[in-house]
Amino acid sequence: MLKAAPAEMARTSEERWRVLKRLAAPQLPQGAPTSPALANLAAHGVDVRLAAAAASIDAVYTRYAGDVAFSFDARGARRASRFHILAAGVALDEGLSVQFRKTRFVRPGAAQRLAGLVINKHPNVPRREFDRLKAMLHRAANHGPVAVSGLRQRNVRAQLLGRISWVEQANPAGPSRFALYSRVSPGASQLAEPSIHATVGVQCQVQASQTRCDRDTSFGCPT
């Protein structure tokens, strides 16, 4: 427990007040290296209960951060409409909230999406994300980072690097985009770039879901 704001984080009284306010907030910080582990600890109870409920009807339970999916074979698909009510009840009983408007049922042959990835045969980035990243890189290489739309103008190269890492970890066999990225000039407003290994946790999570989302029918119930 911290009794005072860290000196290196707050030099003025106003900065110290802001730091202490953030430390006292009931919510955990987002994007921290510890976030995945803390999320798994918090969701352990619901994971156990939902996995057992899914197994009882030969379905497969998958959770990626706050997104939950159940995969059924052809026989179990008929039970999906009733099963999602049970799943939502378990989540609510465990103290979680359920975004019912985001619940969806996906039939065989349709694009099955979970956490921004298409997971029909194996986790992969949607084609439009490939095309969007390519367009961003070409624009940044030819006109500079400030010409890229859809990104915060602070540290654009680091944001592009993060998108490249995400795409290539989901599809390592695809064409590399680092050569095009190397043509992007830093620009005056850019900060030091993070290590590419900063997104290795995403790769592990993608691989973990690869063996679970390959059934005939699935529906997502984001919590």
GROMACS .gro file of C-alpha atoms in nm:
model
  223
    1MET     CA    1   0.000   0.000   0.000
    2LEU     CA    2   0.141   0.338  -0.101
    3LYS     CA    3   0.108   0.617   0.154
    4ALA     CA    4   0.241   0.881  -0.084
    5ALA     CA    5   0.256   0.928  -0.460
    6PRO     CA    6   0.587   0.809  -0.611
    7ALA     CA    7   0.819   1.106  -0.652
    8GLU     CA    8   0.916   1.016  -1.008
    9MET     CA    9   0.550   1.008  -1.112
   10ALA     CA   10   0.441   1.338  -0.954
   11ARG     CA   11   0.648   1.650  -0.906
   12THR     CA   12   0.378   1.903  -0.824
   13SER     CA   13   0.094   1.890  -0.574
   14GLU     CA   14  -0.159   1.868  -0.858
   15GLU     CA   15   0.027   1.574  -1.018
   16ARG     CA   16   0.050   1.397  -0.681
   17TRP     CA   17  -0.325   1.440  -0.633
   18ARG     CA   18  -0.394   1.289  -0.975
   19VAL     CA   19  -0.164   0.992  -0.909
   20LEU     CA   20  -0.319   0.922  -0.569
   21LYS     CA   21  -0.668   0.948  -0.718
   22ARG     CA   22  -0.580   0.689  -0.983
   23LEU     CA   23  -0.421   0.457  -0.727
   24ALA     CA   24  -0.732   0.476  -0.509
   25ALA     CA   25  -0.974   0.401  -0.796
   26PRO     CA   26  -1.165   0.071  -0.764
   27GLN     CA   27  -1.087  -0.024  -1.124
   28LEU     CA   28  -0.766  -0.192  -1.232
   29PRO     CA   29  -0.549  -0.007  -1.486
   30GLN     CA   30  -0.598  -0.112  -1.848
   31GLY     CA   31  -0.313  -0.221  -2.070
   32ALA     CA   32  -0.074  -0.313  -1.789
   33PRO     CA   33   0.147  -0.625  -1.828
   34THR     CA   34  -0.038  -0.777  -1.532
   35SER     CA   35  -0.385  -0.727  -1.683
   36PRO     CA   36  -0.422  -1.072  -1.849
   37ALA     CA   37  -0.318  -1.257  -1.533
   38LEU     CA   38  -0.548  -1.048  -1.313
   39ALA     CA   39  -0.837  -1.097  -1.556
   40ASN     CA   40  -0.785  -1.474  -1.548
   41LEU     CA   41  -0.785  -1.473  -1.168
   42ALA     CA   42  -1.103  -1.267  -1.154
   43ALA     CA   43  -1.278  -1.490  -1.410
   44HIS     CA   44  -1.166  -1.825  -1.269
   45GLY     CA   45  -1.501  -1.900  -1.107
   46VAL     CA   46  -1.705  -1.821  -1.417
   47ASP     CA   47  -1.455  -2.014  -1.633
   48VAL     CA   48  -1.502  -2.330  -1.426
   49ARG     CA   49  -1.881  -2.307  -1.425
   50LEU     CA   50  -1.925  -2.221  -1.792
   51ALA     CA   51  -1.675  -2.483  -1.908
   52ALA     CA   52  -1.861  -2.748  -1.709
   53ALA     CA   53  -2.199  -2.634  -1.843
   54ALA     CA   54  -2.070  -2.641  -2.200
   55ALA     CA   55  -1.914  -2.986  -2.158
   56SER     CA   56  -2.248  -3.123  -2.036
   57ILE     CA   57  -2.396  -3.067  -2.384
   58ASP     CA   58  -2.077  -3.144  -2.581
   59ALA     CA   59  -2.001  -2.777  -2.649
   60VAL     CA   60  -1.665  -2.602  -2.617
   61TYR     CA   61  -1.618  -2.292  -2.402
   62THR     CA   62  -1.365  -2.022  -2.495
   63ARG     CA   63  -1.291  -1.692  -2.328
   64TYR     CA   64  -1.061  -1.426  -2.472
   65ALA     CA   65  -1.032  -1.146  -2.214
   66GLY     CA   66  -1.394  -1.029  -2.180
   67ASP     CA   67  -1.533  -1.209  -2.486
   68VAL     CA   68  -1.698  -1.546  -2.430
   69ALA     CA   69  -1.786  -1.798  -2.702
   70PHE     CA   70  -1.944  -2.143  -2.712
   71SER     CA   71  -1.892  -2.378  -3.007
   72PHE     CA   72  -2.141  -2.653  -3.090
   73ASP     CA   73  -2.154  -2.938  -3.337
   74ALA     CA   74  -2.457  -2.985  -3.563
   75ARG     CA   75  -2.655  -3.170  -3.296
   76GLY     CA   76  -2.586  -2.921  -3.020
   77ALA     CA   77  -2.658  -2.616  -3.232
   78ARG     CA   78  -3.030  -2.655  -3.166
   79ARG     CA   79  -2.965  -2.598  -2.796
   80ALA     CA   80  -2.768  -2.276  -2.843
   81SER     CA   81  -3.066  -2.041  -2.817
   82ARG     CA   82  -3.158  -2.180  -2.475
   83PHE     CA   83  -2.803  -2.235  -2.354
   84HIS     CA   84  -2.701  -1.870  -2.388
   85ILE     CA   85  -2.964  -1.778  -2.128
   86LEU     CA   86  -2.802  -2.023  -1.885
   87ALA     CA   87  -2.457  -1.884  -1.964
   88ALA     CA   88  -2.570  -1.527  -1.903
   89GLY     CA   89  -2.721  -1.632  -1.571
   90VAL     CA   90  -2.392  -1.784  -1.459
   91ALA     CA   91  -2.201  -1.468  -1.552
   92LEU     CA   92  -2.446  -1.248  -1.364
   93ASP     CA   93  -2.432  -1.478  -1.062
   94GLU     CA   94  -2.053  -1.440  -1.060
   95GLY     CA   95  -2.085  -1.062  -1.044
   96LEU     CA   96  -2.017  -0.989  -1.411
   97SER     CA   97  -2.229  -0.783  -1.648
   98VAL     CA   98  -2.349  -0.917  -1.984
   99GLN     CA   99  -2.386  -0.707  -2.298
  100PHE     CA  100  -2.687  -0.881  -2.447
  101ARG     CA  101  -2.691  -0.652  -2.751
  102LYS     CA  102  -2.357  -0.800  -2.856
  103THR     CA  103  -2.472  -1.161  -2.827
  104ARG     CA  104  -2.487  -1.326  -3.169
  105PHE     CA  105  -2.537  -1.668  -3.323
  106VAL     CA  106  -2.320  -1.772  -3.618
  107ARG     CA  107  -2.418  -2.052  -3.856
  108PRO     CA  108  -2.175  -2.289  -4.032
  109GLY     CA  109  -2.012  -2.127  -4.333
  110ALA     CA  110  -2.050  -1.771  -4.205
  111ALA     CA  111  -1.755  -1.569  -4.080
  112GLN     CA  112  -1.707  -1.653  -3.714
  113ARG     CA  113  -1.543  -1.362  -3.530
  114LEU     CA  114  -1.406  -1.343  -3.179
  115ALA     CA  115  -1.201  -1.059  -3.030
  116GLY     CA  116  -1.142  -0.903  -3.372
  117LEU     CA  117  -1.021  -1.227  -3.534
  118VAL     CA  118  -1.186  -1.461  -3.783
  119ILE     CA  119  -1.170  -1.808  -3.627
  120ASN     CA  120  -1.346  -2.042  -3.873
  121LYS     CA  121  -1.042  -2.265  -3.942
  122HIS     CA  122  -0.769  -2.087  -3.748
  123PRO     CA  123  -0.732  -1.741  -3.592
  124ASN     CA  124  -0.668  -1.481  -3.860
  125VAL     CA  125  -0.704  -1.106  -3.906
  126PRO     CA  126  -0.998  -0.997  -4.127
  127ARG     CA  127  -0.901  -0.902  -4.480
  128ARG     CA  128  -1.014  -0.543  -4.436
  129GLU     CA  129  -0.762  -0.503  -4.151
  130PHE     CA  130  -0.480  -0.621  -4.380
  131ASP     CA  131  -0.587  -0.369  -4.645
  132ARG     CA  132  -0.627  -0.089  -4.392
  133LEU     CA  133  -0.279  -0.147  -4.246
  134LYS     CA  134  -0.125  -0.157  -4.594
  135ALA     CA  135  -0.291   0.173  -4.684
  136MET     CA  136  -0.171   0.333  -4.360
  137LEU     CA  137   0.187   0.220  -4.419
  138HIS     CA  138   0.192   0.344  -4.778
  139ARG     CA  139   0.052   0.681  -4.675
  140ALA     CA  140   0.298   0.716  -4.388
  141ALA     CA  141   0.593   0.612  -4.606
  142ASN     CA  142   0.503   0.851  -4.888
  143HIS     CA  143   0.367   1.150  -4.696
  144GLY     CA  144   0.493   1.112  -4.339
  145PRO     CA  145   0.327   0.990  -4.016
  146VAL     CA  146   0.110   1.301  -3.983
  147ALA     CA  147  -0.074   1.204  -4.303
  148VAL     CA  148  -0.213   0.882  -4.150
  149SER     CA  149  -0.578   0.909  -4.049
  150GLY     CA  150  -0.744   0.690  -3.789
  151LEU     CA  151  -0.452   0.708  -3.544
  152ARG     CA  152  -0.360   0.946  -3.267
  153GLN     CA  153  -0.102   1.189  -3.402
  154ARG     CA  154   0.129   1.128  -3.107
  155ASN     CA  155   0.381   0.849  -3.172
  156VAL     CA  156   0.228   0.725  -3.497
  157ARG     CA  157   0.520   0.492  -3.577
  158ALA     CA  158   0.473   0.307  -3.248
  159GLN     CA  159   0.102   0.261  -3.326
  160LEU     CA  160   0.185   0.127  -3.672
  161LEU     CA  161   0.441  -0.109  -3.520
  162GLY     CA  162   0.179  -0.241  -3.281
  163ARG     CA  163  -0.066  -0.306  -3.566
  164ILE     CA  164   0.202  -0.485  -3.769
  165SER     CA  165   0.292  -0.705  -3.471
  166TRP     CA  166  -0.073  -0.794  -3.414
  167VAL     CA  167  -0.131  -0.884  -3.780
  168GLU     CA  168   0.188  -1.087  -3.821
  169GLN     CA  169   0.145  -1.278  -3.495
  170ALA     CA  170  -0.203  -1.385  -3.605
  171ASN     CA  171  -0.076  -1.468  -3.956
  172PRO     CA  172   0.301  -1.537  -3.936
  173ALA     CA  173   0.303  -1.706  -4.278
  174GLY     CA  174   0.177  -1.394  -4.455
  175PRO     CA  175   0.390  -1.126  -4.623
  176SER     CA  176   0.596  -0.914  -4.385
  177ARG     CA  177   0.520  -0.543  -4.363
  178PHE     CA  178   0.828  -0.440  -4.168
  179ALA     CA  179   1.013  -0.342  -4.488
  180LEU     CA  180   0.743  -0.088  -4.568
  181TYR     CA  181   0.740   0.026  -4.206
  182SER     CA  182   1.115   0.098  -4.220
  183ARG     CA  183   1.045   0.366  -4.482
  184VAL     CA  184   0.830   0.567  -4.239
  185SER     CA  185   1.030   0.862  -4.107
  186PRO     CA  186   1.011   0.920  -3.730
  187GLY     CA  187   0.880   1.277  -3.747
  188ALA     CA  188   0.932   1.548  -3.490
  189SER     CA  189   0.647   1.444  -3.260
  190GLN     CA  190   0.741   1.079  -3.227
  191LEU     CA  191   0.856   0.920  -2.901
  192ALA     CA  192   1.077   0.621  -2.837
  193GLU     CA  193   0.928   0.307  -2.989
  194PRO     CA  194   0.831   0.012  -2.772
  195SER     CA  195   0.992  -0.325  -2.815
  196ILE     CA  196   0.816  -0.551  -3.064
  197HIS     CA  197   0.809  -0.817  -2.792
  198ALA     CA  198   0.556  -0.607  -2.601
  199THR     CA  199   0.273  -0.786  -2.785
  200VAL     CA  200   0.390  -1.141  -2.721
  201GLY     CA  201   0.101  -1.191  -2.480
  202VAL     CA  202  -0.143  -1.147  -2.767
  203GLN     CA  203   0.031  -1.422  -2.960
  204CYS     CA  204   0.000  -1.664  -2.670
  205GLN     CA  205  -0.368  -1.585  -2.627
  206VAL     CA  206  -0.435  -1.630  -2.998
  207GLN     CA  207  -0.263  -1.967  -2.996
  208ALA     CA  208  -0.458  -2.069  -2.689
  209SER     CA  209  -0.788  -2.008  -2.867
  210GLN     CA  210  -0.680  -2.182  -3.186
  211THR     CA  211  -0.782  -2.530  -3.071
  212ARG     CA  212  -1.115  -2.428  -2.924
  213CYS     CA  213  -1.303  -2.237  -3.191
  214ASP     CA  214  -1.320  -2.481  -3.477
  215ARG     CA  215  -1.663  -2.633  -3.428
  216ASP     CA  216  -1.956  -2.602  -3.667
  217THR     CA  217  -2.157  -2.336  -3.488
  218SER     CA  218  -2.066  -2.080  -3.225
  219PHE     CA  219  -2.215  -1.781  -3.057
  220GLY     CA  220  -2.045  -1.505  -2.865
  221CYS     CA  221  -2.170  -1.360  -2.540
  222PRO     CA  222  -1.930  -1.077  -2.446
  223THR     CA  223  -1.925  -1.010  -2.073
   0.00000   0.00000   0.00000
